mmCIF file of C-alpha atoms in Angstrom:
data_model
loop_
_atom_site.group_PDB
_atom_site.id
_atom_site.type_symbol
_atom_site.label_atom_id
_atom_site.label_comp_id
_atom_site.label_asym_id
_atom_site.label_seq_id
_atom_site.Cartn_x
_atom_site.Cartn_y
_atom_site.Cartn_z
ATOM 1 C CA MET A 1 84.194 94.063 220.852
ATOM 2 C CA GLU A 2 84.994 95.456 217.424
ATOM 3 C CA LYS A 3 85.269 92.038 216.013
ATOM 4 C CA ASN A 4 81.983 91.125 217.503
ATOM 5 C CA SER A 5 80.042 93.973 216.052
ATOM 6 C CA SER A 6 81.399 93.315 212.531
ATOM 7 C CA PHE A 7 80.324 89.727 212.986
ATOM 8 C CA CYS A 8 76.866 91.021 213.912
ATOM 9 C CA PHE A 9 76.803 93.105 210.772
ATOM 10 C CA SER A 10 77.811 90.437 208.466
ATOM 11 C CA ASN A 11 75.473 88.101 210.189
ATOM 12 C CA LEU A 12 72.670 90.585 209.677
ATOM 13 C CA SER A 13 73.678 91.361 205.889
ATOM 14 C CA SER A 14 73.601 87.647 205.161
ATOM 15 C CA ASN A 15 70.332 87.386 206.820
ATOM 16 C CA LEU A 16 69.008 90.294 204.866
ATOM 17 C CA PRO A 17 67.691 88.352 201.844
ATOM 18 C CA ILE A 18 66.235 85.701 204.024
ATOM 19 C CA THR A 19 64.429 88.366 206.026
ATOM 20 C CA CYS A 20 63.118 89.851 202.698
ATOM 21 C CA LEU A 21 62.124 86.506 201.537
ATOM 22 C CA ILE A 22 60.229 85.736 204.830
ATOM 23 C CA THR A 23 58.566 89.221 204.759
ATOM 24 C CA PHE A 24 57.587 88.603 201.260
ATOM 25 C CA ILE A 25 56.204 85.116 201.908
ATOM 26 C CA THR A 26 54.279 86.493 204.936
ATOM 27 C CA ILE A 27 52.667 89.277 202.904
ATOM 28 C CA PHE A 28 51.775 86.875 200.016
ATOM 29 C CA LEU A 29 50.327 84.355 202.431
ATOM 30 C CA HIS A 30 48.420 87.098 204.172
ATOM 31 C CA ARG A 31 47.022 88.135 200.661
ATOM 32 C CA VAL A 32 46.274 84.456 199.767
ATOM 33 C CA LEU A 33 44.314 84.092 203.036
ATOM 34 C CA ASN A 34 42.578 87.476 202.522
ATOM 35 C CA VAL A 35 41.500 86.366 199.026
ATOM 36 C CA ILE A 36 40.206 82.974 200.391
ATOM 37 C CA TYR A 37 38.371 84.786 203.179
ATOM 38 C CA ARG A 38 36.685 87.051 200.592
ATOM 39 C CA THR A 39 36.082 84.303 197.982
ATOM 40 C CA GLY A 40 32.450 83.212 198.124
ATOM 41 C CA LYS A 41 31.246 86.582 199.686
ATOM 42 C CA PRO A 42 28.731 88.263 197.477
ATOM 43 C CA LEU A 43 29.880 91.461 196.041
ATOM 44 C CA GLY A 44 26.959 93.482 197.441
ATOM 45 C CA LYS A 45 24.391 95.698 195.488
ATOM 46 C CA ARG A 46 26.082 97.236 192.635
ATOM 47 C CA VAL A 47 26.315 100.991 192.775
ATOM 48 C CA SER A 48 25.441 101.231 189.046
ATOM 49 C CA PRO A 49 23.792 98.098 187.965
ATOM 50 C CA GLN A 50 24.009 99.224 184.387
ATOM 51 C CA ARG A 51 27.773 98.834 184.421
ATOM 52 C CA PRO A 52 28.480 95.482 182.595
ATOM 53 C CA LEU A 53 31.186 92.893 183.732
ATOM 54 C CA SER A 54 33.696 91.531 181.326
ATOM 55 C CA THR A 55 33.084 87.787 181.315
ATOM 56 C CA LEU A 56 35.341 84.853 180.467
ATOM 57 C CA ILE A 57 33.393 81.789 179.408
ATOM 58 C CA VAL A 58 35.426 78.513 179.292
ATOM 59 C CA LEU A 59 34.000 76.002 176.889
ATOM 60 C CA GLY A 60 34.480 72.140 177.011
ATOM 61 C CA SER A 61 33.387 69.705 174.459
ATOM 62 C CA GLY A 62 30.080 68.189 173.513
ATOM 63 C CA GLY A 63 27.886 68.052 176.659
ATOM 64 C CA HIS A 64 29.829 70.715 178.539
ATOM 65 C CA THR A 65 29.326 73.218 175.781
ATOM 66 C CA ALA A 66 25.623 72.451 175.379
ATOM 67 C CA GLU A 67 25.227 73.030 179.213
ATOM 68 C CA MET A 68 27.096 76.303 179.046
ATOM 69 C CA ILE A 69 25.039 77.546 176.229
ATOM 70 C CA ASN A 70 21.834 76.861 178.157
ATOM 71 C CA LEU A 71 23.080 78.966 181.063
ATOM 72 C CA LEU A 72 24.123 81.743 178.731
ATOM 73 C CA LEU A 73 20.708 81.703 177.253
ATOM 74 C CA VAL A 74 19.203 82.845 180.521
ATOM 75 C CA LEU A 75 21.769 85.327 181.518
ATOM 76 C CA ARG A 76 21.153 88.839 180.634
ATOM 77 C CA LYS A 77 23.738 89.593 178.030
ATOM 78 C CA GLU A 78 24.031 93.282 178.617
ATOM 79 C CA ARG A 79 25.159 92.612 182.182
ATOM 80 C CA PHE A 80 27.904 90.269 180.974
ATOM 81 C CA THR A 81 29.794 92.251 178.361
ATOM 82 C CA PRO A 82 32.153 91.802 176.622
ATOM 83 C CA ARG A 83 32.183 88.080 176.506
ATOM 84 C CA PHE A 84 35.357 86.120 175.891
ATOM 85 C CA TYR A 85 35.043 82.498 174.883
ATOM 86 C CA ILE A 86 37.894 80.031 175.319
ATOM 87 C CA ALA A 87 38.007 76.489 174.011
ATOM 88 C CA ALA A 88 40.724 74.000 173.584
ATOM 89 C CA ALA A 89 42.895 74.450 170.375
ATOM 90 C CA THR A 90 41.921 70.947 169.319
ATOM 91 C CA ASP A 91 38.090 71.686 169.747
ATOM 92 C CA ASN A 92 36.512 73.288 166.675
ATOM 93 C CA MET A 93 32.891 72.559 167.460
ATOM 94 C CA SER A 94 32.460 74.476 170.717
ATOM 95 C CA LEU A 95 33.455 77.844 169.427
ATOM 96 C CA GLN A 96 31.311 77.307 166.467
ATOM 97 C CA LYS A 97 28.326 76.725 168.788
ATOM 98 C CA ALA A 98 29.194 79.902 170.707
ATOM 99 C CA ARG A 99 29.427 81.890 167.506
ATOM 100 C CA VAL A 100 25.959 80.684 166.417
ATOM 101 C CA LEU A 101 24.722 81.831 169.913
ATOM 102 C CA GLU A 102 26.346 85.177 169.556
ATOM 103 C CA ASN A 103 25.070 85.693 166.001
ATOM 104 C CA SER A 104 21.627 84.897 167.050
ATOM 105 C CA LEU A 105 21.862 87.554 169.741
ATOM 106 C CA ALA A 106 23.172 90.082 167.308
ATOM 107 C CA ASP A 107 20.260 89.436 165.013
ATOM 108 C CA SER A 108 17.652 89.585 167.709
ATOM 109 C CA SER A 109 18.651 92.744 169.378
ATOM 110 C CA GLU A 110 20.671 95.785 168.991
ATOM 111 C CA THR A 111 23.572 94.307 170.898
ATOM 112 C CA LYS A 112 26.612 94.503 168.539
ATOM 113 C CA GLY A 113 28.411 91.250 167.559
ATOM 114 C CA LEU A 114 31.544 93.146 168.607
ATOM 115 C CA SER A 115 30.764 92.363 172.300
ATOM 116 C CA ALA A 116 32.215 88.756 171.936
ATOM 117 C CA GLU A 117 35.535 87.416 171.183
ATOM 118 C CA PHE A 118 36.651 83.897 170.549
ATOM 119 C CA MET A 119 39.767 82.392 171.482
ATOM 120 C CA GLN A 120 41.545 78.894 171.588
ATOM 121 C CA ILE A 121 44.018 77.724 174.178
ATOM 122 C CA TYR A 122 46.664 74.931 174.125
ATOM 123 C CA ARG A 123 45.812 71.995 176.456
ATOM 124 C CA SER A 124 48.369 70.732 178.713
ATOM 125 C CA ARG A 125 47.690 67.115 177.835
ATOM 126 C CA GLU A 126 45.840 65.766 175.009
ATOM 127 C CA VAL A 127 44.098 62.275 175.391
ATOM 128 C CA GLY A 128 46.779 59.715 174.734
ATOM 129 C CA GLN A 129 49.804 61.976 174.900
ATOM 130 C CA SER A 130 52.882 60.512 176.474
ATOM 131 C CA TYR A 131 53.922 61.736 179.978
ATOM 132 C CA VAL A 132 57.480 62.576 178.630
ATOM 133 C CA THR A 133 56.222 65.727 176.725
ATOM 134 C CA PHE A 134 53.773 66.371 179.437
ATOM 135 C CA VAL A 135 55.984 68.780 181.447
ATOM 136 C CA TRP A 136 56.924 70.805 178.328
ATOM 137 C CA THR A 137 53.340 71.121 176.927
ATOM 138 C CA THR A 138 52.109 72.044 180.473
ATOM 139 C CA LEU A 139 54.553 74.966 180.575
ATOM 140 C CA VAL A 140 53.577 76.035 177.122
ATOM 141 C CA ALA A 141 49.972 75.788 178.122
ATOM 142 C CA MET A 142 50.341 77.775 181.259
ATOM 143 C CA ALA A 143 52.246 80.507 179.441
ATOM 144 C CA HIS A 144 49.460 80.775 176.939
ATOM 145 C CA ALA A 145 46.797 80.745 179.510
ATOM 146 C CA LEU A 146 48.612 83.592 181.375
ATOM 147 C CA TRP A 147 49.021 85.515 178.127
ATOM 148 C CA LEU A 148 45.233 85.193 177.335
ATOM 149 C CA MET A 149 44.348 86.133 180.932
ATOM 150 C CA ILE A 150 46.525 89.303 180.807
ATOM 151 C CA LYS A 151 44.664 90.356 177.765
ATOM 152 C CA ILE A 152 41.221 89.502 179.011
ATOM 153 C CA ARG A 153 41.499 90.348 182.756
ATOM 154 C CA PRO A 154 37.852 89.189 183.286
ATOM 155 C CA GLN A 155 35.672 90.263 186.103
ATOM 156 C CA VAL A 156 33.567 87.151 185.857
ATOM 157 C CA VAL A 157 34.683 83.521 184.957
ATOM 158 C CA LEU A 158 32.047 80.964 184.041
ATOM 159 C CA CYS A 159 33.107 77.366 183.771
ATOM 160 C CA ASN A 160 31.731 73.971 183.842
ATOM 161 C CA GLY A 161 34.299 71.235 183.860
ATOM 162 C CA PRO A 162 36.708 70.985 180.997
ATOM 163 C CA GLY A 163 40.330 70.759 182.243
ATOM 164 C CA THR A 164 41.196 73.825 180.380
ATOM 165 C CA CYS A 165 39.468 75.963 183.067
ATOM 166 C CA ILE A 166 41.960 75.001 185.696
ATOM 167 C CA PRO A 167 44.911 77.083 184.610
ATOM 168 C CA LEU A 168 42.502 79.874 183.780
ATOM 169 C CA CYS A 169 41.094 79.920 187.242
ATOM 170 C CA VAL A 170 44.309 79.490 188.995
ATOM 171 C CA ILE A 171 45.497 82.595 187.086
ATOM 172 C CA ALA A 172 42.194 84.438 187.990
ATOM 173 C CA PHE A 173 42.989 83.586 191.554
ATOM 174 C CA PHE A 174 46.522 84.798 191.409
ATOM 175 C CA PHE A 175 45.250 88.067 189.874
ATOM 176 C CA LYS A 176 43.118 88.572 192.964
ATOM 177 C CA VAL A 177 46.063 87.888 195.207
ATOM 178 C CA VAL A 178 48.400 90.302 193.521
ATOM 179 C CA GLY A 179 45.777 92.799 193.133
ATOM 180 C CA ILE A 180 45.659 92.859 189.210
ATOM 181 C CA ARG A 181 41.884 92.177 189.008
ATOM 182 C CA TRP A 182 39.226 90.975 191.178
ATOM 183 C CA SER A 183 36.993 88.399 189.555
ATOM 184 C CA SER A 184 34.148 86.184 190.566
ATOM 185 C CA ILE A 185 34.564 82.638 189.634
ATOM 186 C CA PHE A 186 31.430 80.431 188.901
ATOM 187 C CA TYR A 187 31.723 76.819 188.483
ATOM 188 C CA VAL A 188 28.743 74.607 187.391
ATOM 189 C CA GLU A 189 29.438 70.919 187.763
ATOM 190 C CA SER A 190 28.366 68.961 184.641
ATOM 191 C CA ILE A 191 24.941 67.070 184.893
ATOM 192 C CA ALA A 192 26.809 64.032 183.951
ATOM 193 C CA ARG A 193 28.333 64.039 187.513
ATOM 194 C CA VAL A 194 25.899 62.287 189.701
ATOM 195 C CA LYS A 195 27.822 60.605 192.457
ATOM 196 C CA GLY A 196 31.169 62.378 192.474
ATOM 197 C CA LEU A 197 32.858 65.742 191.285
ATOM 198 C CA SER A 198 35.102 65.798 188.292
ATOM 199 C CA LEU A 199 38.756 66.500 188.947
ATOM 200 C CA SER A 200 38.315 70.080 187.950
ATOM 201 C CA GLY A 201 35.284 70.510 190.068
ATOM 202 C CA LEU A 202 37.114 68.879 193.141
ATOM 203 C CA LEU A 203 40.067 70.991 192.727
ATOM 204 C CA LEU A 204 38.158 74.293 192.537
ATOM 205 C CA TYR A 205 35.932 73.311 195.466
ATOM 206 C CA LYS A 206 38.672 72.038 197.753
ATOM 207 C CA LEU A 207 41.049 74.860 197.110
ATOM 208 C CA ARG A 208 38.189 77.313 197.445
ATOM 209 C CA ILE A 209 38.917 79.018 194.154
ATOM 210 C CA ALA A 210 35.410 79.082 192.883
ATOM 211 C CA ASP A 211 33.279 81.765 194.420
ATOM 212 C CA GLN A 212 30.090 79.843 193.751
ATOM 213 C CA PHE A 213 29.880 76.209 193.155
ATOM 214 C CA PHE A 214 26.846 74.513 191.603
ATOM 215 C CA VAL A 215 26.009 70.976 191.286
ATOM 216 C CA GLN A 216 22.972 69.505 189.631
ATOM 217 C CA TRP A 217 22.005 66.405 191.665
ATOM 218 C CA PRO A 218 20.889 66.384 195.245
ATOM 219 C CA GLN A 219 23.149 63.494 196.283
ATOM 220 C CA LEU A 220 26.197 65.581 195.189
ATOM 221 C CA GLN A 221 25.055 68.437 197.177
ATOM 222 C CA ARG A 222 24.624 66.341 200.271
ATOM 223 C CA LYS A 223 28.247 65.366 199.811
ATOM 224 C CA TYR A 224 29.636 68.868 199.168
ATOM 225 C CA PRO A 225 27.577 71.211 201.420
ATOM 226 C CA ARG A 226 29.041 74.410 200.154
ATOM 227 C CA ALA A 227 27.752 73.729 196.676
ATOM 228 C CA HIS A 228 24.497 75.260 195.534
ATOM 229 C CA MET A 229 21.801 73.439 193.526
ATOM 230 C CA MET B 1 1.629 51.679 165.186
ATOM 231 C CA GLY B 2 3.803 50.073 162.579
ATOM 232 C CA GLU B 3 0.924 49.965 160.060
ATOM 233 C CA ALA B 4 0.286 52.934 157.595
ATOM 234 C CA ARG B 5 -3.258 53.727 156.587
ATOM 235 C CA ASP B 6 -3.005 51.669 153.364
ATOM 236 C CA GLY B 7 -1.832 48.673 155.374
ATOM 237 C CA VAL B 8 1.887 48.898 154.052
ATOM 238 C CA LYS B 9 4.450 48.914 156.813
ATOM 239 C CA VAL B 10 5.898 52.318 157.470
ATOM 240 C CA LYS B 11 9.599 52.690 158.224
ATOM 241 C CA ARG B 12 10.443 52.445 161.844
ATOM 242 C CA VAL B 13 14.042 53.277 162.217
ATOM 243 C CA VAL B 14 16.496 52.257 165.097
ATOM 244 C CA PHE B 15 19.132 54.683 165.177
ATOM 245 C CA VAL B 16 22.363 53.657 166.852
ATOM 246 C CA THR B 17 24.898 56.398 167.665
ATOM 247 C CA VAL B 18 28.457 56.473 169.365
ATOM 248 C CA GLY B 19 29.100 60.192 168.957
ATOM 249 C CA THR B 20 32.697 61.064 168.389
ATOM 250 C CA THR B 21 33.857 58.037 170.404
ATOM 251 C CA CYS B 22 35.271 54.723 169.180
ATOM 252 C CA PHE B 23 32.729 52.162 170.725
ATOM 253 C CA ASP B 24 32.946 48.974 168.455
ATOM 254 C CA ALA B 25 31.567 46.739 171.185
ATOM 255 C CA LEU B 26 28.117 48.578 170.672
ATOM 256 C CA VAL B 27 28.293 48.548 166.780
ATOM 257 C CA LYS B 28 29.139 44.929 166.932
ATOM 258 C CA VAL B 29 26.359 43.999 169.194
ATOM 259 C CA ALA B 30 23.737 46.258 167.296
ATOM 260 C CA ASP B 31 24.967 44.188 164.153
ATOM 261 C CA SER B 32 24.569 40.825 165.806
ATOM 262 C CA GLN B 33 21.764 38.595 164.493
ATOM 263 C CA GLU B 34 20.287 38.239 168.065
ATOM 264 C CA VAL B 35 19.635 41.898 168.328
ATOM 265 C CA LYS B 36 18.564 42.453 164.699
ATOM 266 C CA ASP B 37 16.101 39.669 165.064
ATOM 267 C CA GLU B 38 14.704 40.974 168.236
ATOM 268 C CA LEU B 39 14.367 44.488 166.677
ATOM 269 C CA TYR B 40 12.549 43.063 163.802
ATOM 270 C CA ARG B 41 10.300 41.089 165.991
ATOM 271 C CA ARG B 42 9.292 44.222 167.825
ATOM 272 C CA GLY B 43 8.278 45.984 164.640
ATOM 273 C CA TYR B 44 11.362 48.054 163.686
ATOM 274 C CA THR B 45 12.223 47.991 159.874
ATOM 275 C CA ASP B 46 15.575 49.836 159.763
ATOM 276 C CA LEU B 47 18.702 49.721 161.644
ATOM 277 C CA LEU B 48 20.982 52.930 161.089
ATOM 278 C CA ILE B 49 24.398 52.926 162.818
ATOM 279 C CA GLN B 50 26.549 55.964 163.222
ATOM 280 C CA MET B 51 29.892 54.272 164.143
ATOM 281 C CA GLY B 52 32.179 57.109 164.819
ATOM 282 C CA ARG B 53 35.957 56.319 164.945
ATOM 283 C CA GLY B 54 35.397 52.652 165.359
ATOM 284 C CA SER B 55 36.812 50.160 162.878
ATOM 285 C CA TYR B 56 34.108 47.361 162.900
ATOM 286 C CA LEU B 57 31.959 47.628 159.807
ATOM 287 C CA PRO B 58 28.484 46.245 160.095
ATOM 288 C CA THR B 59 27.052 44.130 157.173
ATOM 289 C CA LYS B 60 24.741 46.403 155.061
ATOM 290 C CA SER B 61 21.389 44.874 154.081
ATOM 291 C CA THR B 62 18.508 46.223 152.056
ATOM 292 C CA GLY B 63 15.978 44.241 154.137
ATOM 293 C CA ASP B 64 14.062 42.994 151.133
ATOM 294 C CA ASP B 65 14.063 39.472 152.330
ATOM 295 C CA GLY B 66 11.753 40.192 155.293
ATOM 296 C CA SER B 67 14.541 41.196 157.752
ATOM 297 C CA LEU B 68 15.733 44.452 159.232
ATOM 298 C CA ALA B 69 17.445 46.905 156.749
ATOM 299 C CA VAL B 70 20.847 47.816 157.905
ATOM 300 C CA ASP B 71 22.934 50.883 156.929
ATOM 301 C CA TYR B 72 25.848 52.746 158.526
ATOM 302 C CA PHE B 73 27.951 55.909 158.399
ATOM 303 C CA THR B 74 30.898 57.373 160.365
ATOM 304 C CA PHE B 75 29.968 60.878 161.150
ATOM 305 C CA SER B 76 27.219 63.257 160.172
ATOM 306 C CA SER B 77 26.556 66.855 160.820
ATOM 307 C CA SER B 78 22.869 66.139 161.010
ATOM 308 C CA ILE B 79 22.667 63.838 163.878
ATOM 309 C CA ALA B 80 19.565 65.782 164.952
ATOM 310 C CA ASP B 81 17.814 64.756 161.820
ATOM 311 C CA HIS B 82 18.559 61.172 162.301
ATOM 312 C CA LEU B 83 17.393 61.398 166.034
ATOM 313 C CA ARG B 84 14.235 63.061 164.853
ATOM 314 C CA SER B 85 13.383 60.380 162.309
ATOM 315 C CA ALA B 86 14.209 57.547 164.705
ATOM 316 C CA SER B 87 11.523 55.393 166.366
ATOM 317 C CA LEU B 88 14.162 54.095 168.970
ATOM 318 C CA VAL B 89 17.521 55.475 169.826
ATOM 319 C CA ILE B 90 20.446 53.288 171.064
ATOM 320 C CA SER B 91 23.184 55.580 172.284
ATOM 321 C CA HIS B 92 26.613 55.692 173.934
ATOM 322 C CA ALA B 93 26.436 57.285 177.357
ATOM 323 C CA GLY B 94 27.592 60.782 176.447
ATOM 324 C CA SER B 95 25.502 63.420 178.047
ATOM 325 C CA GLY B 96 25.166 65.357 174.885
ATOM 326 C CA SER B 97 23.632 62.419 172.958
ATOM 327 C CA ILE B 98 21.373 61.389 176.039
ATOM 328 C CA PHE B 99 19.842 64.780 176.536
ATOM 329 C CA GLU B 100 19.417 65.553 172.887
ATOM 330 C CA THR B 101 17.499 62.211 172.525
ATOM 331 C CA LEU B 102 15.481 62.826 175.495
ATOM 332 C CA GLN B 103 14.595 66.385 174.567
ATOM 333 C CA LEU B 104 13.163 65.019 171.290
ATOM 334 C CA GLY B 105 11.050 62.704 173.373
ATOM 335 C CA LYS B 106 12.425 59.598 171.685
ATOM 336 C CA PRO B 107 12.626 56.311 173.421
ATOM 337 C CA LEU B 108 16.332 55.660 174.379
ATOM 338 C CA ILE B 109 18.561 52.738 175.383
ATOM 339 C CA VAL B 110 21.896 53.819 176.710
ATOM 340 C CA VAL B 111 24.731 51.362 176.292
ATOM 341 C CA VAL B 112 27.641 51.990 178.732
ATOM 342 C CA ASN B 113 31.061 51.478 177.253
ATOM 343 C CA GLU B 114 32.788 49.269 179.818
ATOM 344 C CA ASP B 115 36.122 49.776 178.210
ATOM 345 C CA LEU B 116 36.393 53.466 179.423
ATOM 346 C CA MET B 117 38.886 54.085 182.198
ATOM 347 C CA ASP B 118 36.910 56.839 183.954
ATOM 348 C CA ASN B 119 33.502 55.535 183.611
ATOM 349 C CA HIS B 120 31.573 58.340 185.372
ATOM 350 C CA GLN B 121 29.245 58.329 182.340
ATOM 351 C CA SER B 122 27.435 55.223 183.530
ATOM 352 C CA GLU B 123 26.352 57.335 186.578
ATOM 353 C CA LEU B 124 24.233 59.598 184.469
ATOM 354 C CA ALA B 125 22.766 56.737 182.468
ATOM 355 C CA GLU B 126 21.956 54.696 185.657
ATOM 356 C CA GLU B 127 20.409 57.656 187.521
ATOM 357 C CA LEU B 128 18.145 58.529 184.449
ATOM 358 C CA ALA B 129 17.182 54.918 184.213
ATOM 359 C CA GLU B 130 16.175 54.769 187.933
ATOM 360 C CA ARG B 131 14.035 57.744 187.168
ATOM 361 C CA LYS B 132 12.635 55.824 184.161
ATOM 362 C CA HIS B 133 13.583 58.187 181.521
ATOM 363 C CA LEU B 134 15.571 55.768 179.610
ATOM 364 C CA TYR B 135 16.837 52.074 179.639
ATOM 365 C CA CYS B 136 20.404 51.429 180.571
ATOM 366 C CA ALA B 137 22.327 48.392 179.193
ATOM 367 C CA ARG B 138 25.743 46.952 178.646
ATOM 368 C CA PRO B 139 26.686 45.561 175.221
ATOM 369 C CA LEU B 140 26.123 42.060 176.470
ATOM 370 C CA THR B 141 22.715 42.858 177.810
ATOM 371 C CA LEU B 142 21.375 45.059 175.018
ATOM 372 C CA HIS B 143 19.485 41.998 173.572
ATOM 373 C CA GLN B 144 17.651 41.314 176.878
ATOM 374 C CA THR B 145 16.926 44.967 177.326
ATOM 375 C CA ILE B 146 15.225 45.147 173.758
ATOM 376 C CA ALA B 147 13.297 42.037 174.313
ATOM 377 C CA SER B 148 11.914 43.125 177.718
ATOM 378 C CA MET B 149 11.504 46.850 177.438
ATOM 379 C CA ASP B 150 8.169 48.445 177.795
ATOM 380 C CA LEU B 151 8.398 51.870 176.049
ATOM 381 C CA ASN B 152 5.053 53.055 177.584
ATOM 382 C CA SER B 153 6.443 52.857 181.018
ATOM 383 C CA LEU B 154 9.099 55.493 180.240
ATOM 384 C CA VAL B 155 8.653 58.801 181.892
ATOM 385 C CA PRO B 156 9.021 61.946 179.593
ATOM 386 C CA TYR B 157 12.084 63.976 180.495
ATOM 387 C CA SER B 158 11.647 67.702 181.379
ATOM 388 C CA PRO B 159 14.798 69.477 180.615
ATOM 389 C CA GLY B 160 16.705 70.979 183.553
ATOM 390 C CA ASP B 161 16.337 74.717 183.786
ATOM 391 C CA ALA B 162 19.462 76.988 184.297
ATOM 392 C CA THR B 163 17.332 79.885 185.654
ATOM 393 C CA PRO B 164 18.159 79.105 189.430
ATOM 394 C CA VAL B 165 21.851 79.152 188.708
ATOM 395 C CA ALA B 166 21.636 82.478 186.713
ATOM 396 C CA LYS B 167 19.509 83.899 189.600
ATOM 397 C CA LEU B 168 22.171 83.100 192.087
ATOM 398 C CA ILE B 169 24.935 84.380 189.774
ATOM 399 C CA ASN B 170 23.123 87.721 189.392
ATOM 400 C CA ARG B 171 22.467 88.081 193.189
ATOM 401 C CA PHE B 172 26.166 87.275 193.999
ATOM 402 C CA LEU B 173 27.281 90.045 191.677
ATOM 403 C CA GLY B 174 24.717 92.429 193.013
ATOM 404 C CA PHE B 175 22.542 92.859 189.996
ATOM 405 C CA PRO B 176 19.004 93.698 190.710
ATOM 406 C CA GLU B 177 16.554 90.914 190.700
ATOM 407 C CA GLU B 178 14.658 90.211 187.464
ATOM 408 C CA SER B 179 11.149 91.281 187.593
#
């Protein structure tokens, strides 16, 4: 009898970490499902529409950046403030274009140039890089992305396709799951994508990370019905 | 169109651009005698090639001997100026170059780089060609495209508007509708 109960106890104690782990995983999965359920649901009327939202803008290169600037031109800046621009560390042109945009805003209105910040991020893989160093650079890139996101904690994420947006969006999703910050993620697929989504777009669409997903050609919208046009 | 008021031929520049890419196949074919002859026959006087990171160097020519004047450079911060002063643009398939040219209302031939692995770029050029905003060619067919193109049949491109996207974003976030 005695022997049996001590056996039970040791059995329980050895099960304790596993029980904890299972509980933890269950809670975590529940949070993930909850976030996925809430993703894509409009936030509802704002109690105070004057209250601006901190916004992260992920810039790509060339055409991507031009498209993003076009979108920013028609968004009301006082609603999306402060703005944080992130581009790849190897891309000098994009942040330059964003600075030109922000300077023109500062000139044309009383909005201070202080409401924008510009940052660069390491890319996990540059074109032509070998796969041997890929694992290491990915870890560095993820850590850097996490560091930037902890600093920014955006309420709105705008991105349109460069690969750099994936770690940032995944971290934004993670922040929602653990309750650090709720953000709305908007993804606009590049106009260059006519027949199929880019890899970034496909990931954010399939994993339901993007709250709103936009495509620019009718044949793509037919293929991906949850996308807007 | 090619004649100035005093009867002297005005400059009609063909601007070839590869952007930041390396696209020797396009530079090479633009510099081929076949293409140059065809361009000259159609009334163009100058060929200006932006060759990017490519290594093939075209042969410069002043064009004094009754042929096309040829010049080239690698990169320039004033691509927009070159586009603006061109009578015809021959471009790689990058969306930046394509839309910049179309928005300036310049006739455009897009040459698709067949060496690119992930060649989604041809999708855009082909779609826009189907809508008659531009001509789409491959390096090997550029000559035929120049010979057969009818620039008057091109349809002007009206740039896409980001307002619907902005509207949906605002609605999603609960901002009041713009009035």
